[in-house]
PDB file of C-alpha atoms in Angstrom:
ATOM      1  CA  ASN Y   1      19.217-104.075 -48.448  1.00 37.00           C
ATOM      2  CA  ALA Y   2      21.429-104.145 -51.181  1.00 36.00           C
ATOM      3  CA  ASP Y   3      18.831-104.724 -53.475  1.00 38.00           C
ATOM      4  CA  THR Y   4      17.822-101.308 -53.269  1.00 39.00           C
ATOM      5  CA  PRO Y   5      18.846 -98.277 -54.257  1.00 39.00           C
ATOM      6  CA  PHE Y   6      19.868 -97.098 -51.179  1.00 40.00           C
ATOM      7  CA  GLY Y   7      21.848-100.443 -50.566  1.00 39.00           C
ATOM      8  CA  THR Y   8      23.683 -99.977 -53.313  1.00 41.00           C
ATOM      9  CA  ILE Y   9      24.277 -95.992 -53.727  1.00 44.00           C
ATOM     10  CA  LYS Y  10      27.902 -95.786 -51.198  1.00 46.00           C
ATOM     11  CA  ALA Y  11      28.955 -98.616 -53.741  1.00 48.00           C
ATOM     12  CA  TYR Y  12      27.693 -96.657 -56.737  1.00 45.00           C
ATOM     13  CA  CYS Y  13      29.858 -93.306 -55.845  1.00 48.00           C
ATOM     14  CA  ALA Y  14      32.675 -95.251 -55.287  1.00 50.00           C
ATOM     15  CA  ARG Y  15      32.885 -96.902 -58.242  1.00 47.00           C
ATOM     16  CA  HIS Y  16      32.175 -93.794 -60.353  1.00 44.00           C
ATOM     17  CA  GLY Y  17      33.352 -90.979 -57.933  1.00 45.00           C
ATOM     18  CA  GLY Y  18      35.767 -90.405 -60.026  1.00 47.00           C
ATOM     19  CA  ASP Y  19      33.796 -89.330 -63.052  1.00 54.00           C
ATOM     20  CA  LEU Y  20      31.213 -87.524 -61.349  1.00 53.00           C
ATOM     21  CA  SER Y  21      31.504 -84.063 -60.065  1.00 59.00           C
ATOM     22  CA  GLU Y  22      30.496 -82.961 -55.985  1.00 57.00           C
ATOM     23  CA  ALA Y  23      27.799 -81.186 -57.824  1.00 60.00           C
ATOM     24  CA  GLU Y  24      26.358 -84.047 -59.272  1.00 57.00           C
ATOM     25  CA  THR Y  25      27.047 -87.062 -56.851  1.00 56.00           C
ATOM     26  CA  ARG Y  26      25.381 -84.806 -54.843  1.00 55.00           C
ATOM     27  CA  GLU Y  27      22.085 -84.549 -57.278  1.00 58.00           C
ATOM     28  CA  LEU Y  28      22.184 -88.197 -57.807  1.00 54.00           C
ATOM     29  CA  ILE Y  29      22.219 -88.791 -53.832  1.00 53.00           C
ATOM     30  CA  MET Y  30      19.774 -86.476 -53.644  1.00 53.00           C
ATOM     31  CA  THR Y  31      17.752 -87.802 -56.397  1.00 54.00           C
ATOM     32  CA  LEU Y  32      17.814 -91.078 -54.796  1.00 50.00           C
ATOM     33  CA  LEU Y  33      16.231 -89.802 -51.457  1.00 50.00           C
ATOM     34  CA  LEU Y  34      13.206 -87.906 -53.010  1.00 49.00           C
ATOM     35  CA  GLN Y  35      12.227 -90.979 -54.338  1.00 48.00           C
ATOM     36  CA  GLY Y  36      11.320 -92.064 -50.820  1.00 46.00           C
ATOM     37  CA  ASN Y  37      11.242 -95.720 -48.852  1.00 44.00           C
ATOM     38  CA  LYS Y  38       9.017 -97.578 -50.666  1.00 39.00           C
ATOM     39  CA  GLU Y  39       8.879-100.894 -48.164  1.00 39.00           C
ATOM     40  CA  ASP Y  40       6.875-100.857 -44.974  1.00 40.00           C
ATOM     41  CA  ILE Y  41       8.676-102.965 -42.073  1.00 37.00           C
ATOM     42  CA  THR Y  42       5.937-102.681 -39.626  1.00 42.00           C
ATOM     43  CA  GLY Y  43       5.229-106.534 -39.323  1.00 45.00           C
ATOM     44  CA  TYR Y  44       8.559-107.829 -37.666  1.00 45.00           C
ATOM     45  CA  ARG Y  45       7.711-109.579 -34.426  1.00 54.00           C
ATOM     46  CA  ILE Y  46       9.264-109.536 -30.676  1.00 57.00           C
ATOM     47  CA  ASP Y  47       9.572-112.541 -29.445  1.00 60.00           C
ATOM     48  CA  ARG Y  48       9.891-112.512 -25.405  1.00 67.00           C
ATOM     49  CA  PRO Y  49       6.575-111.107 -24.286  1.00 75.00           C
ATOM     50  CA  VAL Y  50       8.185-109.197 -21.571  1.00 84.00           C
ATOM     51  CA  VAL Y  51       9.706-106.553 -24.360  1.00 86.00           C
ATOM     52  CA  TYR Y  52       6.214-106.246 -25.663  1.00 87.00           C
ATOM     53  CA  GLN Y  53       5.727-104.497 -22.228  1.00 91.00           C
ATOM     54  CA  GLU Y  54       8.373-102.778 -21.307  1.00 93.00           C
ATOM     55  CA  LEU Y  55       7.373-101.245 -25.094  1.00 94.00           C
ATOM     56  CA  LYS Y  56       3.545-100.776 -24.565  1.00 95.00           C
ATOM     57  CA  TRP Y  57       4.507 -98.515 -21.268  1.00 96.00           C
ATOM     58  CA  SER Y  58       7.260 -96.617 -22.792  1.00 96.00           C
ATOM     59  CA  VAL Y  59       4.908 -95.231 -25.474  1.00 97.00           C
ATOM     60  CA  VAL Y  60       2.191 -94.975 -22.401  1.00 97.00           C
ATOM     61  CA  ASP Y  61       4.551 -92.484 -20.316  1.00 97.00           C
ATOM     62  CA  ALA Y  62       5.487 -90.984 -23.795  1.00 97.00           C
ATOM     63  CA  PHE Y  63       2.036 -90.128 -23.675  1.00 98.00           C
ATOM     64  CA  GLN Y  64       1.573 -88.895 -20.378  1.00 97.00           C
ATOM     65  CA  GLN Y  65       3.768 -86.951 -20.748  1.00 97.00           C
ATOM     66  CA  LEU Y  66       1.973 -84.730 -23.525  1.00 97.00           C
ATOM     67  CA  GLY Y  67      -0.883 -85.399 -21.568  1.00 97.00           C
ATOM     68  CA  TYR Y  68      -3.747 -86.446 -23.909  1.00 97.00           C
ATOM     69  CA  ILE Y  69      -4.329 -88.730 -27.070  1.00 97.00           C
ATOM     70  CA  ARG Y  70      -5.680 -86.670 -29.754  1.00 96.00           C
ATOM     71  CA  LEU Y  71      -6.752 -88.679 -33.109  1.00 96.00           C
ATOM     72  CA  PRO Y  72      -5.045 -89.223 -35.420  1.00 96.00           C
ATOM     73  CA  ILE Y  73      -2.141 -89.090 -34.007  1.00 96.00           C
ATOM     74  CA  ASP Y  74       0.101 -86.049 -34.210  1.00 95.00           C
ATOM     75  CA  PRO Y  75       4.066 -87.332 -33.580  1.00 94.00           C
ATOM     76  CA  SER Y  76       5.212 -83.320 -33.372  1.00 93.00           C
ATOM     77  CA  GLU Y  77       2.616 -83.121 -30.428  1.00 95.00           C
ATOM     78  CA  LEU Y  78       4.652 -85.988 -28.808  1.00 95.00           C
ATOM     79  CA  LEU Y  79       8.021 -85.112 -29.831  1.00 94.00           C
ATOM     80  CA  ASP Y  80       7.731 -81.394 -29.038  1.00 95.00           C
ATOM     81  CA  ALA Y  81       6.622 -82.576 -25.403  1.00 96.00           C
ATOM     82  CA  HIS Y  82      10.324 -84.733 -24.823  1.00 95.00           C
ATOM     83  CA  GLY Y  83      12.126 -81.961 -26.395  1.00 93.00           C
ATOM     84  CA  ILE Y  84      13.033 -83.538 -29.774  1.00 91.00           C
ATOM     85  CA  GLN Y  85      13.459 -81.423 -32.414  1.00 88.00           C
ATOM     86  CA  THR Y  86      12.377 -82.066 -35.984  1.00 85.00           C
ATOM     87  CA  ILE Y  87      14.659 -81.747 -38.807  1.00 81.00           C
ATOM     88  CA  PRO Y  88      13.480 -82.023 -43.061  1.00 80.00           C
ATOM     89  CA  TYR Y  89      15.986 -84.524 -45.004  1.00 68.00           C
ATOM     90  CA  GLN Y  90      15.349 -81.139 -47.245  1.00 65.00           C
ATOM     91  CA  ILE Y  91      17.718 -78.576 -45.254  1.00 64.00           C
ATOM     92  CA  ALA Y  92      20.139 -81.784 -47.084  1.00 49.00           C
ATOM     93  CA  PHE Y  93      19.526 -79.554 -50.292  1.00 51.00           C
ATOM     94  CA  ASN Y  94      21.585 -76.360 -48.254  1.00 57.00           C
ATOM     95  CA  PRO Y  95      25.251 -77.040 -50.108  1.00 56.00           C
ATOM     96  CA  ILE Y  96      26.583 -76.850 -46.923  1.00 56.00           C
ATOM     97  CA  VAL Y  97      25.802 -80.753 -45.901  1.00 54.00           C
ATOM     98  CA  SER Y  98      28.537 -82.719 -46.362  1.00 59.00           C
ATOM     99  CA  LEU Y  99      28.568 -85.906 -48.763  1.00 51.00           C
ATOM    100  CA  ASP Y 100      29.311 -87.908 -45.603  1.00 59.00           C
ATOM    101  CA  ASP Y 101      25.982 -86.633 -43.634  1.00 57.00           C
ATOM    102  CA  LEU Y 102      24.330 -87.163 -47.279  1.00 52.00           C
ATOM    103  CA  MET Y 103      25.519 -91.050 -47.329  1.00 50.00           C
ATOM    104  CA  THR Y 104      24.273 -91.335 -43.596  1.00 55.00           C
ATOM    105  CA  LEU Y 105      20.955 -90.266 -45.531  1.00 53.00           C
ATOM    106  CA  CYS Y 106      20.539 -92.539 -47.853  1.00 52.00           C
ATOM    107  CA  SER Y 107      21.154 -95.338 -46.014  1.00 50.00           C
ATOM    108  CA  CYS Y 108      17.858 -93.951 -43.761  1.00 55.00           C
ATOM    109  CA  PRO Y 109      16.024 -92.893 -46.520  1.00 50.00           C
ATOM    110  CA  SER Y 110      12.226 -92.534 -44.275  1.00 56.00           C
ATOM    111  CA  GLY Y 111      14.175 -91.223 -40.986  1.00 58.00           C
ATOM    112  CA  ILE Y 112      17.030 -91.193 -38.598  1.00 66.00           C
ATOM    113  CA  SER Y 113      17.799 -90.015 -34.668  1.00 61.00           C
ATOM    114  CA  PHE Y 114      20.761 -88.673 -33.270  1.00 60.00           C
ATOM    115  CA  THR Y 115      21.830 -86.765 -30.614  1.00 65.00           C
ATOM    116  CA  ILE Y 116      24.153 -83.927 -30.241  1.00 63.00           C
ATOM    117  CA  SER Y 117      26.147 -82.751 -26.824  1.00 66.00           C
ATOM    118  CA  ALA Y 118      27.629 -80.151 -26.359  1.00 69.00           C
ATOM    119  CA  ASN Y 119      28.530 -78.276 -22.818  1.00 73.00           C
ATOM    120  CA  GLY Y 120      27.295 -80.975 -20.409  1.00 77.00           C
ATOM    121  CA  ASN Y 121      23.687 -81.019 -22.585  1.00 78.00           C
ATOM    122  CA  ASP Y 122      22.240 -82.884 -25.092  1.00 76.00           C
ATOM    123  CA  SER Y 123      19.871 -81.975 -28.015  1.00 77.00           C
ATOM    124  CA  ARG Y 124      17.810 -84.491 -29.831  1.00 83.00           C
ATOM    125  CA  TYR Y 125      16.699 -84.597 -33.109  1.00 81.00           C
ATOM    126  CA  ILE Y 126      14.751 -86.458 -35.841  1.00 82.00           C
ATOM    127  CA  ALA Y 127      15.173 -86.308 -39.453  1.00 79.00           C
ATOM    128  CA  CYS Y 128      12.448 -87.180 -41.551  1.00 80.00           C
ATOM    129  CA  ASN Y 129      11.498 -87.397 -45.699  1.00 78.00           C
ATOM    130  CA  LEU Y 130       9.040 -85.104 -46.222  1.00 78.00           C
ATOM    131  CA  GLN Y 131       8.720 -86.363 -49.281  1.00 76.00           C
ATOM    132  CA  GLU Y 132       6.823 -89.105 -48.908  1.00 81.00           C
ATOM    133  CA  ASN Y 133       3.048 -89.675 -48.068  1.00 87.00           C
ATOM    134  CA  SER Y 134       1.363 -88.473 -44.939  1.00 89.00           C
ATOM    135  CA  GLY Y 135       0.997 -91.996 -43.429  1.00 90.00           C
ATOM    136  CA  ARG Y 136       4.782 -92.615 -44.079  1.00 87.00           C
ATOM    137  CA  ILE Y 137       5.775 -89.598 -42.367  1.00 88.00           C
ATOM    138  CA  ARG Y 138       4.282 -90.169 -39.059  1.00 93.00           C
ATOM    139  CA  PHE Y 139       4.781 -93.558 -38.749  1.00 91.00           C
ATOM    140  CA  THR Y 140       8.803 -92.493 -39.781  1.00 88.00           C
ATOM    141  CA  LYS Y 141       8.418 -89.790 -36.548  1.00 91.00           C
ATOM    142  CA  LEU Y 142       6.696 -92.500 -34.204  1.00 94.00           C
ATOM    143  CA  HIS Y 143       9.624 -94.874 -34.898  1.00 91.00           C
ATOM    144  CA  GLU Y 144      12.760 -92.708 -35.023  1.00 88.00           C
ATOM    145  CA  MET Y 145      10.990 -91.454 -31.442  1.00 93.00           C
ATOM    146  CA  GLY Y 146      11.259 -95.101 -30.453  1.00 93.00           C
ATOM    147  CA  HIS Y 147      14.752 -95.433 -30.865  1.00 90.00           C
ATOM    148  CA  THR Y 148      15.196 -92.407 -28.759  1.00 90.00           C
ATOM    149  CA  MET Y 149      12.819 -93.409 -26.278  1.00 92.00           C
ATOM    150  CA  ARG Y 150      14.217 -96.949 -26.098  1.00 90.00           C
ATOM    151  CA  GLY Y 151      18.402 -95.307 -25.711  1.00 87.00           C
ATOM    152  CA  HIS Y 152      19.185 -97.010 -29.285  1.00 86.00           C
ATOM    153  CA  LEU Y 153      22.503 -95.558 -29.867  1.00 79.00           C
ATOM    154  CA  ARG Y 154      23.486 -97.969 -32.499  1.00 80.00           C
ATOM    155  CA  ASP Y 155      22.281 -99.489 -35.589  1.00 78.00           C
ATOM    156  CA  SER Y 156      20.874-103.425 -34.616  1.00 83.00           C
ATOM    157  CA  GLU Y 157      17.728-106.173 -35.927  1.00 86.00           C
ATOM    158  CA  LEU Y 158      16.418-105.621 -32.500  1.00 87.00           C
ATOM    159  CA  ALA Y 159      16.742-101.750 -32.267  1.00 88.00           C
ATOM    160  CA  GLU Y 160      14.464-101.612 -35.514  1.00 88.00           C
ATOM    161  CA  ILE Y 161      12.243-104.426 -34.210  1.00 90.00           C
ATOM    162  CA  GLU Y 162      12.033-101.820 -31.032  1.00 92.00           C
ATOM    163  CA  ALA Y 163      11.695 -99.040 -32.563  1.00 92.00           C
ATOM    164  CA  ASN Y 164       8.781-100.472 -35.052  1.00 91.00           C
ATOM    165  CA  PHE Y 165       6.323-102.015 -32.680  1.00 92.00           C
ATOM    166  CA  TRP Y 166       7.160 -99.221 -30.805  1.00 95.00           C
ATOM    167  CA  ALA Y 167       5.662 -96.724 -33.788  1.00 94.00           C
ATOM    168  CA  LYS Y 168       2.930 -99.278 -34.538  1.00 93.00           C
ATOM    169  CA  TYR Y 169       1.379 -99.577 -31.042  1.00 95.00           C
ATOM    170  CA  ALA Y 170       1.819 -95.376 -30.755  1.00 97.00           C
ATOM    171  CA  ILE Y 171       0.246 -94.683 -33.586  1.00 97.00           C
ATOM    172  CA  ALA Y 172      -3.152 -97.142 -33.148  1.00 97.00           C
ATOM    173  CA  PRO Y 173      -3.431 -98.292 -29.489  1.00 96.00           C
ATOM    174  CA  GLN Y 174      -5.346-101.489 -29.638  1.00 96.00           C
ATOM    175  CA  VAL Y 175      -7.865-100.549 -27.006  1.00 97.00           C
ATOM    176  CA  LEU Y 176      -8.898 -97.408 -29.336  1.00 97.00           C
ATOM    177  CA  ILE Y 177      -9.574-100.167 -32.389  1.00 97.00           C
ATOM    178  CA  GLU Y 178     -11.917-101.719 -30.271  1.00 97.00           C
ATOM    179  CA  GLU Y 179     -13.085 -98.258 -28.028  1.00 97.00           C
ATOM    180  CA  LEU Y 180     -14.028 -96.752 -31.776  1.00 97.00           C
ATOM    181  CA  GLY Y 181     -15.545-100.284 -32.862  1.00 97.00           C
ATOM    182  CA  LEU Y 182     -13.123-100.426 -36.306  1.00 97.00           C
ATOM    183  CA  THR Y 183     -13.653-104.025 -37.837  1.00 96.00           C
ATOM    184  CA  THR Y 184     -11.746-103.021 -41.215  1.00 96.00           C
ATOM    185  CA  ILE Y 185      -8.327-102.206 -42.410  1.00 96.00           C
ATOM    186  CA  GLU Y 186      -9.681 -99.148 -44.509  1.00 97.00           C
ATOM    187  CA  GLU Y 187     -11.733 -98.061 -41.341  1.00 97.00           C
ATOM    188  CA  ILE Y 188      -8.269 -98.075 -39.215  1.00 97.00           C
ATOM    189  CA  SER Y 189      -6.175 -96.382 -42.007  1.00 95.00           C
ATOM    190  CA  GLN Y 190      -8.599 -93.335 -42.210  1.00 96.00           C
ATOM    191  CA  ARG Y 191      -9.310 -92.885 -38.248  1.00 97.00           C
ATOM    192  CA  PHE Y 192      -5.853 -93.221 -37.466  1.00 97.00           C
ATOM    193  CA  GLY Y 193      -4.128 -92.001 -40.670  1.00 95.00           C
ATOM    194  CA  THR Y 194      -1.977 -94.653 -41.932  1.00 93.00           C
ATOM    195  CA  SER Y 195      -0.729 -96.864 -45.150  1.00 90.00           C
ATOM    196  CA  LEU Y 196      -3.377 -99.643 -46.029  1.00 92.00           C
ATOM    197  CA  GLU Y 197      -0.366-101.949 -45.283  1.00 91.00           C
ATOM    198  CA  CYS Y 198       0.448-100.644 -41.733  1.00 91.00           C
ATOM    199  CA  ALA Y 199      -3.268-100.710 -40.917  1.00 94.00           C
ATOM    200  CA  SER Y 200      -3.116-104.519 -42.095  1.00 94.00           C
ATOM    201  CA  ASN Y 201      -0.471-105.624 -39.408  1.00 92.00           C
ATOM    202  CA  ILE Y 202      -1.968-103.394 -37.135  1.00 94.00           C
ATOM    203  CA  LEU Y 203      -5.428-105.124 -37.784  1.00 94.00           C
ATOM    204  CA  ASN Y 204      -3.803-108.656 -37.124  1.00 93.00           C
ATOM    205  CA  GLN Y 205      -2.544-108.162 -34.485  1.00 91.00           C
ATOM    206  CA  HIS Y 206      -5.578-106.967 -32.889  1.00 94.00           C
ATOM    207  CA  ALA Y 207      -6.646-110.783 -32.738  1.00 90.00           C
ATOM    208  CA  ASN Y 208      -4.033-111.801 -31.063  1.00 90.00           C
ATOM    209  CA  TRP Y 209      -4.877-108.436 -28.076  1.00 93.00           C
ATOM    210  CA  LEU Y 210      -8.352-109.720 -28.234  1.00 94.00           C
ATOM    211  CA  ARG Y 211      -7.185-112.982 -27.000  1.00 93.00           C
ATOM    212  CA  HIS Y 212      -4.836-111.355 -24.275  1.00 90.00           C
ATOM    213  CA  ARG Y 213      -6.401-108.051 -23.730  1.00 92.00           C
ATOM    214  CA  HIS Y 214      -6.345-109.017 -19.738  1.00 93.00           C
ATOM    215  CA  ASP Y 215      -3.121-109.115 -19.185  1.00 91.00           C
ATOM    216  CA  ASP Y 216      -2.954-105.237 -20.850  1.00 94.00           C
ATOM    217  CA  GLU Y 217      -5.800-103.995 -18.537  1.00 96.00           C
ATOM    218  CA  ALA Y 218      -3.211-101.519 -16.526  1.00 96.00           C
ATOM    219  CA  LEU Y 219      -1.631-100.016 -20.159  1.00 96.00           C
ATOM    220  CA  ASP Y 220      -5.422 -99.901 -21.856  1.00 97.00           C
ATOM    221  CA  ALA Y 221      -7.235 -98.181 -18.873  1.00 98.00           C
ATOM    222  CA  SER Y 222      -4.244 -95.447 -19.028  1.00 98.00           C
ATOM    223  CA  ILE Y 223      -4.923 -94.924 -22.292  1.00 98.00           C
ATOM    224  CA  LEU Y 224      -8.275 -94.220 -22.348  1.00 98.00           C
ATOM    225  CA  GLU Y 225      -8.546 -92.251 -19.910  1.00 98.00           C
ATOM    226  CA  LEU Y 226      -5.923 -89.836 -22.107  1.00 98.00           C
ATOM    227  CA  TYR Y 227      -8.044 -90.423 -24.361  1.00 98.00           C
ATOM    228  CA  ALA Y 228     -11.047 -89.489 -22.658  1.00 97.00           C
ATOM    229  CA  ARG Y 229      -8.341 -86.133 -21.996  1.00 97.00           C
ATOM    230  CA  GLY Y 230      -7.785 -85.550 -25.852  1.00 96.00           C
ATOM    231  CA  LEU Y 231     -11.583 -85.431 -26.665  1.00 96.00           C
ATOM    232  CA  LEU Y 232     -12.133 -82.703 -24.085  1.00 95.00           C
ATOM    233  CA  LEU Y 233      -9.567 -80.964 -25.562  1.00 94.00           C
ATOM    234  CA  GLU Y 234     -10.972 -81.285 -28.993  1.00 92.00           C
ATOM    235  CA  ARG Y 235     -14.348 -80.136 -27.512  1.00 91.00           C
ATOM    236  CA  ARG Y 236     -13.284 -77.326 -25.578  1.00 91.00           C
ATOM    237  CA  ASP Y 237     -11.346 -75.923 -29.112  1.00 87.00           C
ATOM    238  CA  GLU Y 238     -14.739 -76.455 -31.120  1.00 86.00           C
ATOM    239  CA  LYS Y 239     -16.367 -74.358 -28.600  1.00 82.00           C
ATOM    240  CA  GLN Y 240     -14.000 -71.768 -28.439  1.00 83.00           C
ATOM    241  CA  ALA Y 241     -13.914 -71.522 -32.406  1.00 76.00           C
ATOM    242  CA  ASP Y 242     -17.540 -71.264 -32.876  1.00 68.00           C
ATOM    243  CA  PRO Y 243     -19.090 -68.099 -32.054  1.00 60.00           C
ATOM    244  CA  ALA Y 244     -22.105 -69.403 -31.056  1.00 59.00           C
ATOM    245  CA  GLN Y 245     -20.892 -71.271 -28.612  1.00 55.00           C
ATOM    246  CA  ILE Y 246     -18.921 -69.164 -26.708  1.00 48.00           C
ATOM    247  CA  LEU Y 247     -22.159 -66.952 -26.467  1.00 49.00           C
ATOM    248  CA  GLN Y 248     -23.542 -69.493 -24.009  1.00 53.00           C
TER     249      GLN Y 248
END
């Protein structure tokens, strides 16, 4: 977006590069990065129903590899299960990072995903801005994982729409909203660890899910099974943490 600092930073540096030292240019870029991305773009829509189903099954498949669902969703667990490494944007403070790389971060102020190929092996990475709030970081990690799981190789409007939907479905599966009896934006935000704006979008979609829930019966059954496994793990962890329970 050319109207944001991130959209104009490259042009700004091009205009003033002759007047700024490399250190000053680096400091300017990092200052803008640390402001974070305030835009919440979780309201995008996809017009083809079949794509929705593909995205939902992609999310379920990702959780099945992990083996369970626990709330709020911890993206790091999912990423680890798929061998995707996470790098903080703050590594860009390292002086060995080039200005071109910092420009790339400025074009993606919340997160970016990429693959490095070497010796016939692919290593997948997600870099994210840890200066943002916890709800935004959670969504960003899942958004970038959506790009990775969908095999997106370049930026496009469709890729962004798919990644947004992937993240939104992963962060708060609709059947779990129903299972937990959540009816307000505040309840969804608190239980799933999202921003209020993201929770509002999720709640708006819940009404649509209720009308068409028969289309998602197999998906929902898989999610509920994974959630039940997560509850069992939580109870086991609670027992292990309670000496009185261990003695029983």
